[in-house]
Coordinates of C-alpha atoms and ligand atoms in Angstrom, one line a residue:
M1 CA -1.7 33.7 9.2
E2 CA 1.0 32.9 11.7
K3 CA 3.2 29.9 11.0
P4 CA 2.0 27.0 13.1
S5 CA 5.4 26.3 14.5
H6 CA 4.2 23.8 17.1
I7 CA 3.4 21.2 14.3
L8 CA 6.0 22.2 11.7
R9 CA 9.6 21.1 11.4
E10 CA 11.8 22.4 8.6
N11 CA 14.1 20.6 6.2
V12 CA 13.3 17.1 7.5
P13 CA 14.9 14.0 5.7
L14 CA 12.1 11.9 4.2
A15 CA 14.1 8.7 3.6
P16 CA 13.8 7.5 7.3
L17 CA 10.0 8.0 7.1
T18 CA 9.7 5.4 4.3
T19 CA 10.3 1.7 4.1
M20 CA 12.4 2.1 0.9
G21 CA 14.6 4.5 2.8
L22 CA 14.8 6.9 -0.2
G23 CA 14.0 10.6 -0.9
G24 CA 15.5 14.0 -0.1
P25 CA 14.3 16.4 2.6
A26 CA 10.8 17.9 3.0
R27 CA 10.9 21.7 3.3
Y28 CA 8.3 21.3 6.0
L29 CA 7.0 18.2 7.9
A30 CA 3.8 18.6 9.8
E31 CA 2.9 15.8 12.3
C32 CA -0.8 16.3 12.9
T33 CA -2.4 14.5 15.8
S34 CA -5.9 16.1 15.5
L35 CA -8.3 17.3 12.8
D36 CA -7.8 20.8 14.0
E37 CA -4.0 20.5 13.4
M38 CA -4.7 19.2 10.0
R39 CA -7.0 22.1 9.2
T40 CA -4.5 24.6 10.5
C41 CA -1.7 23.0 8.4
L42 CA -3.8 23.0 5.2
T43 CA -4.9 26.6 5.7
W44 CA -1.4 27.8 6.4
A45 CA 0.0 25.9 3.4
A46 CA -2.6 27.3 1.1
A47 CA -1.9 30.9 2.3
E48 CA 1.8 30.3 1.7
G49 CA 1.2 28.7 -1.8
L50 CA 2.8 25.4 -0.7
S51 CA 1.6 22.0 -1.9
V52 CA 0.8 19.4 0.7
Q53 CA 1.6 15.7 0.4
V54 CA -0.1 13.3 2.9
L55 CA 2.0 10.6 4.4
G56 CA 1.1 7.6 6.5
G57 CA 3.7 4.9 7.3
G58 CA 5.7 5.5 4.1
S59 CA 5.4 1.9 2.8
N60 CA 3.9 2.6 -0.6
V61 CA 5.5 5.9 -1.5
L62 CA 8.6 6.9 -3.4
F63 CA 9.9 10.5 -2.8
A64 CA 12.2 12.1 -5.3
D65 CA 15.9 12.5 -4.5
A66 CA 15.5 16.3 -4.5
G67 CA 12.9 16.0 -1.7
Y68 CA 9.6 17.8 -1.5
S69 CA 9.4 21.6 -1.6
G70 CA 6.0 21.9 0.1
V71 CA 4.5 20.4 3.3
V72 CA 4.5 16.7 4.1
L73 CA 1.5 16.2 6.4
K74 CA 2.1 13.0 8.4
V75 CA -1.2 11.6 9.7
G76 CA -0.8 11.0 13.5
L77 CA -4.5 10.5 14.5
S78 CA -4.8 7.7 17.1
G79 CA -7.6 5.7 18.8
V80 CA -9.4 2.4 18.4
V81 CA -13.1 2.0 19.4
F82 CA -14.5 -1.5 19.5
N83 CA -18.3 -1.6 19.4
G84 CA -19.5 -5.2 19.1
E85 CA -18.8 -6.4 15.6
T86 CA -17.7 -2.9 14.3
V87 CA -14.5 -1.1 15.2
E88 CA -13.6 2.5 14.3
V89 CA -9.9 3.0 13.9
A90 CA -8.2 6.4 13.6
A91 CA -6.1 6.8 10.4
G92 CA -2.7 7.1 12.1
E93 CA -2.9 3.7 13.9
D94 CA -0.5 1.0 12.8
W95 CA -2.3 -1.5 10.5
D96 CA -0.6 -4.6 11.7
G97 CA -1.1 -3.7 15.4
F98 CA -4.8 -3.4 14.7
V99 CA -4.9 -6.8 12.9
Q100 CA -3.1 -8.4 15.9
C101 CA -5.7 -6.8 18.2
C102 CA -8.6 -8.2 16.2
V103 CA -7.0 -11.7 16.2
E104 CA -6.5 -11.6 20.0
R105 CA -10.2 -10.6 20.4
G106 CA -11.4 -13.4 18.2
L107 CA -12.6 -11.1 15.4
A108 CA -12.3 -12.5 11.9
G109 CA -12.0 -10.7 8.6
V110 CA -8.5 -9.1 8.5
E111 CA -6.3 -12.0 9.7
C112 CA -5.0 -12.7 6.1
L113 CA -3.8 -9.1 6.0
S114 CA -1.3 -9.7 8.8
G115 CA 2.2 -8.2 8.3
I116 CA 1.2 -5.5 5.8
P117 CA 3.1 -2.4 6.9
G118 CA 1.7 1.1 7.1
S119 CA -1.2 2.9 8.6
V120 CA -4.9 2.2 8.9
G121 CA -5.8 5.4 7.0
A122 CA -3.9 4.2 3.9
T123 CA -5.8 0.9 3.7
P124 CA -8.8 2.2 1.8
I125 CA -6.5 4.2 -0.6
Q126 CA -5.5 1.2 -2.6
N127 CA -7.9 -1.3 -1.1
V128 CA -5.1 -3.2 0.6
G129 CA -5.2 -6.9 0.0
A130 CA -3.3 -10.2 0.4
Y131 CA -3.9 -13.9 0.6
G132 CA -7.6 -13.7 -0.6
Q133 CA -8.7 -10.8 1.7
E134 CA -9.2 -7.2 0.8
V135 CA -10.1 -4.3 3.2
K136 CA -13.2 -3.6 1.0
D137 CA -14.7 -6.8 2.3
T138 CA -14.8 -5.5 5.9
I139 CA -15.0 -1.6 5.5
V140 CA -18.3 -0.1 6.4
E141 CA -17.3 3.5 6.5
V142 CA -14.4 5.8 5.6
R143 CA -14.3 9.2 7.2
A144 CA -12.1 11.8 5.5
L145 CA -11.3 15.5 5.6
D146 CA -12.0 17.3 2.3
R147 CA -8.9 19.3 1.7
Q148 CA -10.8 22.1 -0.1
T149 CA -13.7 22.6 2.3
L150 CA -12.0 21.4 5.4
E151 CA -15.2 19.5 6.2
E152 CA -15.1 15.9 7.4
I153 CA -17.3 13.6 5.2
A154 CA -18.4 10.0 5.7
F155 CA -18.2 7.6 2.7
A156 CA -20.2 4.4 2.5
P157 CA -18.2 1.5 0.8
A158 CA -20.2 1.9 -2.4
E159 CA -19.0 5.5 -2.7
C160 CA -15.3 4.6 -2.4
G161 CA -14.9 3.1 -5.8
F162 CA -13.0 0.0 -4.5
A163 CA -11.4 -2.3 -7.0
Y164 CA -8.2 -4.3 -7.2
R165 CA -5.5 -2.0 -5.5
Q166 CA -7.7 1.0 -6.4
S167 CA -10.3 3.4 -5.0
R168 CA -11.6 6.9 -5.7
F169 CA -8.9 8.2 -3.2
K170 CA -6.1 6.9 -5.4
G171 CA -8.0 7.5 -8.7
A172 CA -10.4 10.3 -9.6
D173 CA -10.1 12.0 -6.2
R174 CA -6.4 11.5 -5.7
D175 CA -5.0 14.2 -3.2
R176 CA -8.5 15.5 -2.5
F177 CA -9.2 13.8 0.8
I178 CA -7.3 12.9 4.0
V179 CA -8.7 9.7 5.5
T180 CA -9.3 10.4 9.2
S181 CA -10.8 7.1 10.3
V182 CA -12.0 3.7 9.0
T183 CA -14.8 1.6 10.4
Y184 CA -14.6 -2.2 9.8
R185 CA -17.2 -4.8 10.4
L186 CA -15.6 -8.1 11.6
D187 CA -17.0 -11.5 12.2
V188 CA -17.5 -12.2 15.9
S189 CA -17.7 -16.0 15.2
G190 CA -13.9 -15.8 14.9
Q191 CA -14.0 -18.3 12.0
P192 CA -11.1 -17.5 9.5
Q193 CA -11.9 -17.9 5.8
I194 CA -9.0 -19.3 3.9
R195 CA -9.5 -18.7 0.2
Y196 CA -5.9 -18.8 -1.0
P197 CA -4.4 -22.2 -1.9
E198 CA -0.9 -21.3 -0.9
L199 CA -2.1 -20.3 2.6
R200 CA -4.3 -23.4 2.9
R201 CA -1.2 -25.5 2.3
H202 CA 0.6 -23.7 5.2
V203 CA -2.2 -24.1 7.8
D204 CA -2.1 -27.6 9.4
D205 CA -5.5 -27.7 11.0
E206 CA -8.7 -28.2 9.0
C207 CA -10.4 -25.6 11.2
P208 CA -7.6 -23.3 12.3
T209 CA -7.8 -20.5 14.8
L210 CA -7.3 -16.9 13.8
A211 CA -3.9 -16.9 15.5
A212 CA -2.8 -19.9 13.5
V213 CA -3.8 -18.2 10.3
R214 CA -2.0 -15.0 11.3
D215 CA 1.1 -17.1 12.1
A216 CA 0.9 -18.9 8.7
V217 CA 0.5 -15.6 6.8
L218 CA 3.5 -14.0 8.7
G219 CA 5.6 -17.1 8.0
L220 CA 4.8 -17.0 4.3
R221 CA 5.4 -13.2 4.1
R222 CA 8.8 -13.5 6.0
G223 CA 9.9 -16.1 3.5
K224 CA 9.4 -13.5 0.8
S225 CA 10.8 -10.6 2.8
M226 CA 7.3 -9.1 2.7
V227 CA 7.5 -8.2 6.4
I228 CA 9.5 -5.1 7.3
D229 CA 12.6 -6.3 9.2
P230 CA 15.6 -3.9 9.7
Q231 CA 17.9 -6.9 9.6
D232 CA 16.6 -8.1 6.2
P233 CA 17.9 -6.0 3.3
N234 CA 15.4 -7.6 1.0
S235 CA 12.6 -5.8 2.9
R236 CA 13.9 -2.3 2.0
S237 CA 11.1 -2.0 -0.5
V238 CA 7.6 -0.8 -1.1
G239 CA 6.3 -4.4 -1.4
S240 CA 5.2 -5.2 -4.9
F241 CA 6.4 -2.6 -7.3
F242 CA 4.0 -3.5 -10.1
L243 CA 0.3 -4.5 -10.1
N244 CA -0.7 -7.8 -11.6
P245 CA -2.1 -6.9 -15.0
V246 CA -5.7 -7.9 -16.0
I247 CA -6.0 -8.7 -19.6
D248 CA -9.1 -9.6 -21.7
E249 CA -9.9 -13.3 -22.6
E250 CA -8.7 -12.8 -26.3
A251 CA -5.3 -11.4 -25.2
F252 CA -4.9 -14.2 -22.7
A253 CA -5.7 -16.9 -25.3
A254 CA -3.0 -15.4 -27.5
L255 CA -0.5 -15.3 -24.6
K256 CA -1.3 -18.9 -23.7
D257 CA -0.7 -20.0 -27.3
R258 CA 2.9 -18.6 -27.0
Y259 CA 3.5 -19.6 -23.4
P260 CA 1.4 -22.6 -22.5
N261 CA 2.7 -22.5 -18.9
V262 CA 1.6 -19.0 -18.2
P263 CA -0.1 -18.8 -14.7
S264 CA -3.4 -16.9 -14.4
F265 CA -6.2 -16.1 -12.0
P266 CA -9.8 -15.4 -12.9
D267 CA -10.8 -11.7 -12.5
S268 CA -14.1 -9.9 -12.9
A269 CA -12.6 -7.7 -15.6
G270 CA -10.8 -10.5 -17.5
V271 CA -7.8 -12.7 -16.6
K272 CA -5.1 -11.7 -14.1
V273 CA -1.6 -12.6 -14.9
P274 CA 1.1 -12.6 -12.1
A275 CA 3.4 -9.6 -12.8
A276 CA 6.2 -11.6 -11.0
W277 CA 6.0 -14.3 -13.7
L278 CA 6.1 -11.7 -16.5
V279 CA 9.1 -10.0 -14.9
E280 CA 11.1 -13.2 -14.6
Q281 CA 10.2 -14.4 -18.1
A282 CA 11.4 -11.1 -19.5
G283 CA 14.8 -11.8 -18.0
F284 CA 14.8 -10.1 -14.6
H285 CA 15.8 -12.6 -11.9
K286 CA 15.6 -12.3 -8.2
G287 CA 18.7 -10.8 -6.7
L288 CA 19.6 -8.8 -9.9
Q289 CA 21.4 -5.6 -9.1
R290 CA 21.8 -2.3 -11.1
G291 CA 24.0 0.1 -9.1
G292 CA 22.2 1.0 -5.9
A293 CA 18.9 -0.6 -6.9
G294 CA 18.0 -4.2 -7.3
I295 CA 15.4 -6.9 -7.2
S296 CA 14.8 -8.7 -3.9
E297 CA 16.5 -12.1 -3.6
R298 CA 13.1 -13.5 -2.5
H299 CA 10.5 -11.9 -4.6
A300 CA 10.7 -10.8 -8.3
L301 CA 8.2 -8.0 -7.8
A302 CA 10.0 -6.2 -5.0
L303 CA 12.5 -3.6 -6.1
V304 CA 14.9 -2.9 -3.3
N305 CA 17.1 0.0 -2.3
R306 CA 20.7 -1.3 -2.1
G307 CA 22.2 2.0 -1.0
G308 CA 21.0 3.8 -4.1
T309 CA 18.7 6.6 -5.1
T310 CA 15.0 7.0 -6.2
R311 CA 16.4 7.7 -9.7
E312 CA 18.1 4.4 -9.8
V313 CA 15.1 2.5 -8.6
L314 CA 12.9 4.2 -11.3
A315 CA 15.5 3.5 -14.0
L316 CA 15.4 -0.2 -13.1
A317 CA 11.6 -0.1 -13.0
G318 CA 11.5 1.5 -16.4
E319 CA 13.9 -1.1 -17.8
I320 CA 11.7 -3.9 -16.5
R321 CA 8.5 -2.3 -17.8
D322 CA 10.0 -1.8 -21.3
A323 CA 11.2 -5.4 -21.4
V324 CA 7.9 -6.9 -20.3
E325 CA 6.1 -4.7 -22.9
Q326 CA 8.4 -5.8 -25.7
T327 CA 8.2 -9.4 -24.8
F328 CA 4.5 -9.8 -24.0
G329 CA 2.8 -6.6 -25.3
I330 CA 1.6 -6.0 -21.7
R331 CA 2.4 -2.7 -20.0
L332 CA 3.0 -3.0 -16.3
E333 CA 1.5 -0.4 -14.0
R334 CA 3.4 0.9 -11.0
E335 CA 1.8 0.3 -7.6
P336 CA 3.6 2.8 -5.2
V337 CA 2.8 6.5 -5.4
L338 CA 5.6 8.6 -6.8
V339 CA 5.9 12.0 -5.2
E340 CA 7.7 14.4 -7.5
G341 CA 9.9 17.0 -5.9
H342 CA 8.3 20.2 -7.3
Y343 CA 11.8 21.8 -7.1
Ligands
FAD1 C1 7.3 -5.1 2.6 C2 5.9 -4.6 2.1 C3 4.9 -5.5 1.9 C4 3.7 -5.0 1.4 N1 2.6 -5.9 1.2 C5 1.4 -5.4 0.7 C6 0.4 -6.3 0.5 O1 0.5 -7.5 0.7 N2 -0.8 -5.8 0.0 C7 -1.0 -4.5 -0.2 O2 -2.1 -4.1 -0.6 N3 0.0 -3.6 0.0 C8 1.2 -4.0 0.5 N4 2.3 -3.2 0.7 C9 2.1 -1.7 0.3 C10 1.7 -0.8 1.6 O3 2.1 -1.5 2.8 C11 0.2 -0.5 1.7 O4 -0.2 0.1 0.5 C12 -0.1 0.4 2.8 O5 -1.5 0.5 3.0 C13 0.5 1.8 2.7 O6 0.3 2.4 4.0 P1 1.2 3.6 4.4 O7 0.5 4.2 5.7 O8 2.6 3.2 4.6 O9 1.0 4.6 3.2 P2 2.0 5.7 2.6 O10 3.1 4.9 1.9 O11 2.4 6.6 3.7 O12 1.1 6.4 1.6 C14 0.7 5.7 0.4 C15 -0.3 6.6 -0.3 O13 -1.5 6.7 0.5 C16 -1.7 8.1 0.8 N5 -2.2 8.1 2.2 C17 -1.6 7.6 3.3 N6 -2.4 7.8 4.4 C18 -3.4 8.6 4.0 C19 -4.5 9.1 4.6 N7 -4.8 9.0 5.9 N8 -5.4 9.9 3.9 C20 -5.2 10.0 2.5 N9 -4.2 9.5 1.9 C21 -3.3 8.8 2.6 C22 -0.4 8.8 0.6 O14 -0.6 10.2 0.3 C23 0.2 8.1 -0.6 O15 -0.4 8.6 -1.8 C24 3.5 -3.6 1.1 C25 4.6 -2.7 1.4 C26 5.8 -3.2 1.9 C27 6.9 -2.3 2.1

């Protein structure tokens, strides 16, 4: 098969394609703006024996310093189709641009997810969530290309395996599907639902508009450097580096005996403990620096690139993980996807 030169570039630096700004070059980068281009790219890569890594907005991914020896397939599908209360959005659309559009049209259901970087197609991957909302609450269909058969398949929400920052696309079926579009069902009444106490405190009105909720969320997020801002060095991150661990009632009771002030949230699988609290109690404070890696000055869970390398960030993450485990007996799980170099 002939090399599809019209979609491929060679030896492309990956760091500028990520919010962390880390990672070496991709041997090939394929920017695919149609399903046909994706199929061509996958077929050619298979024939060449090259691995393929899917990339959206690069806000939840860490590439190795050596780079990637296969093909990085950047999803560039575009298009948004509103149809009453449902809207089908192509995977390559910018997530926050879509949220803004919903707010402007008076459609409720995603306003608390304002300011989250990345693409629409990545939102089902880890069931993106913030301030009491998760995309699983509004998703009615996920369409995806099966990388083996090259067929496009439609998944109902019950088939997606959604859980806290998890889905089948990140779990059992990791790297099997490329999400091509997501359909959301929104609330045409335009009534925002505020479930999160911190957000409630920041919204003045008893019955706020969607725009007021969006502004409050963006304000809260900016205060924590959780909105990408090229002027803000604390936002050179992947957001939260660790998931909030969920432990069983017995383990939580033992933890509470030792640390009566431990914060917690109820969870269907047990008790959720804020990872940021564990990290700080284990001795890692905001603003800490280790070489070219550090912890954000504004959020203990955000590891930031301070001119360093992926290796340095992973070393700091490992140090934090070990200290939390030694102190509390709880092993933190990494949230971003680590893409090994294959070199
Ligand atoms: C400052 C900051 C704040 C953040 N805050 C939040 C938050 O509040 N809540 C939250 O949940 N997350 C948050 N995140 C994490 C991140 O923004 C989300 O996970 C986002 O959905 C990632 O989108 P992306 O397009 O950048 O994905 P990428 O980083 O490009 O990819 C992440 C993973 O998804 C896969 N992927 C991407 N697109 C597709 C596709 N179309 N089909 C199949 N696989 C795909 C990639 O292969 C990779 O494994 C934050 C990140 C940053 C930098």
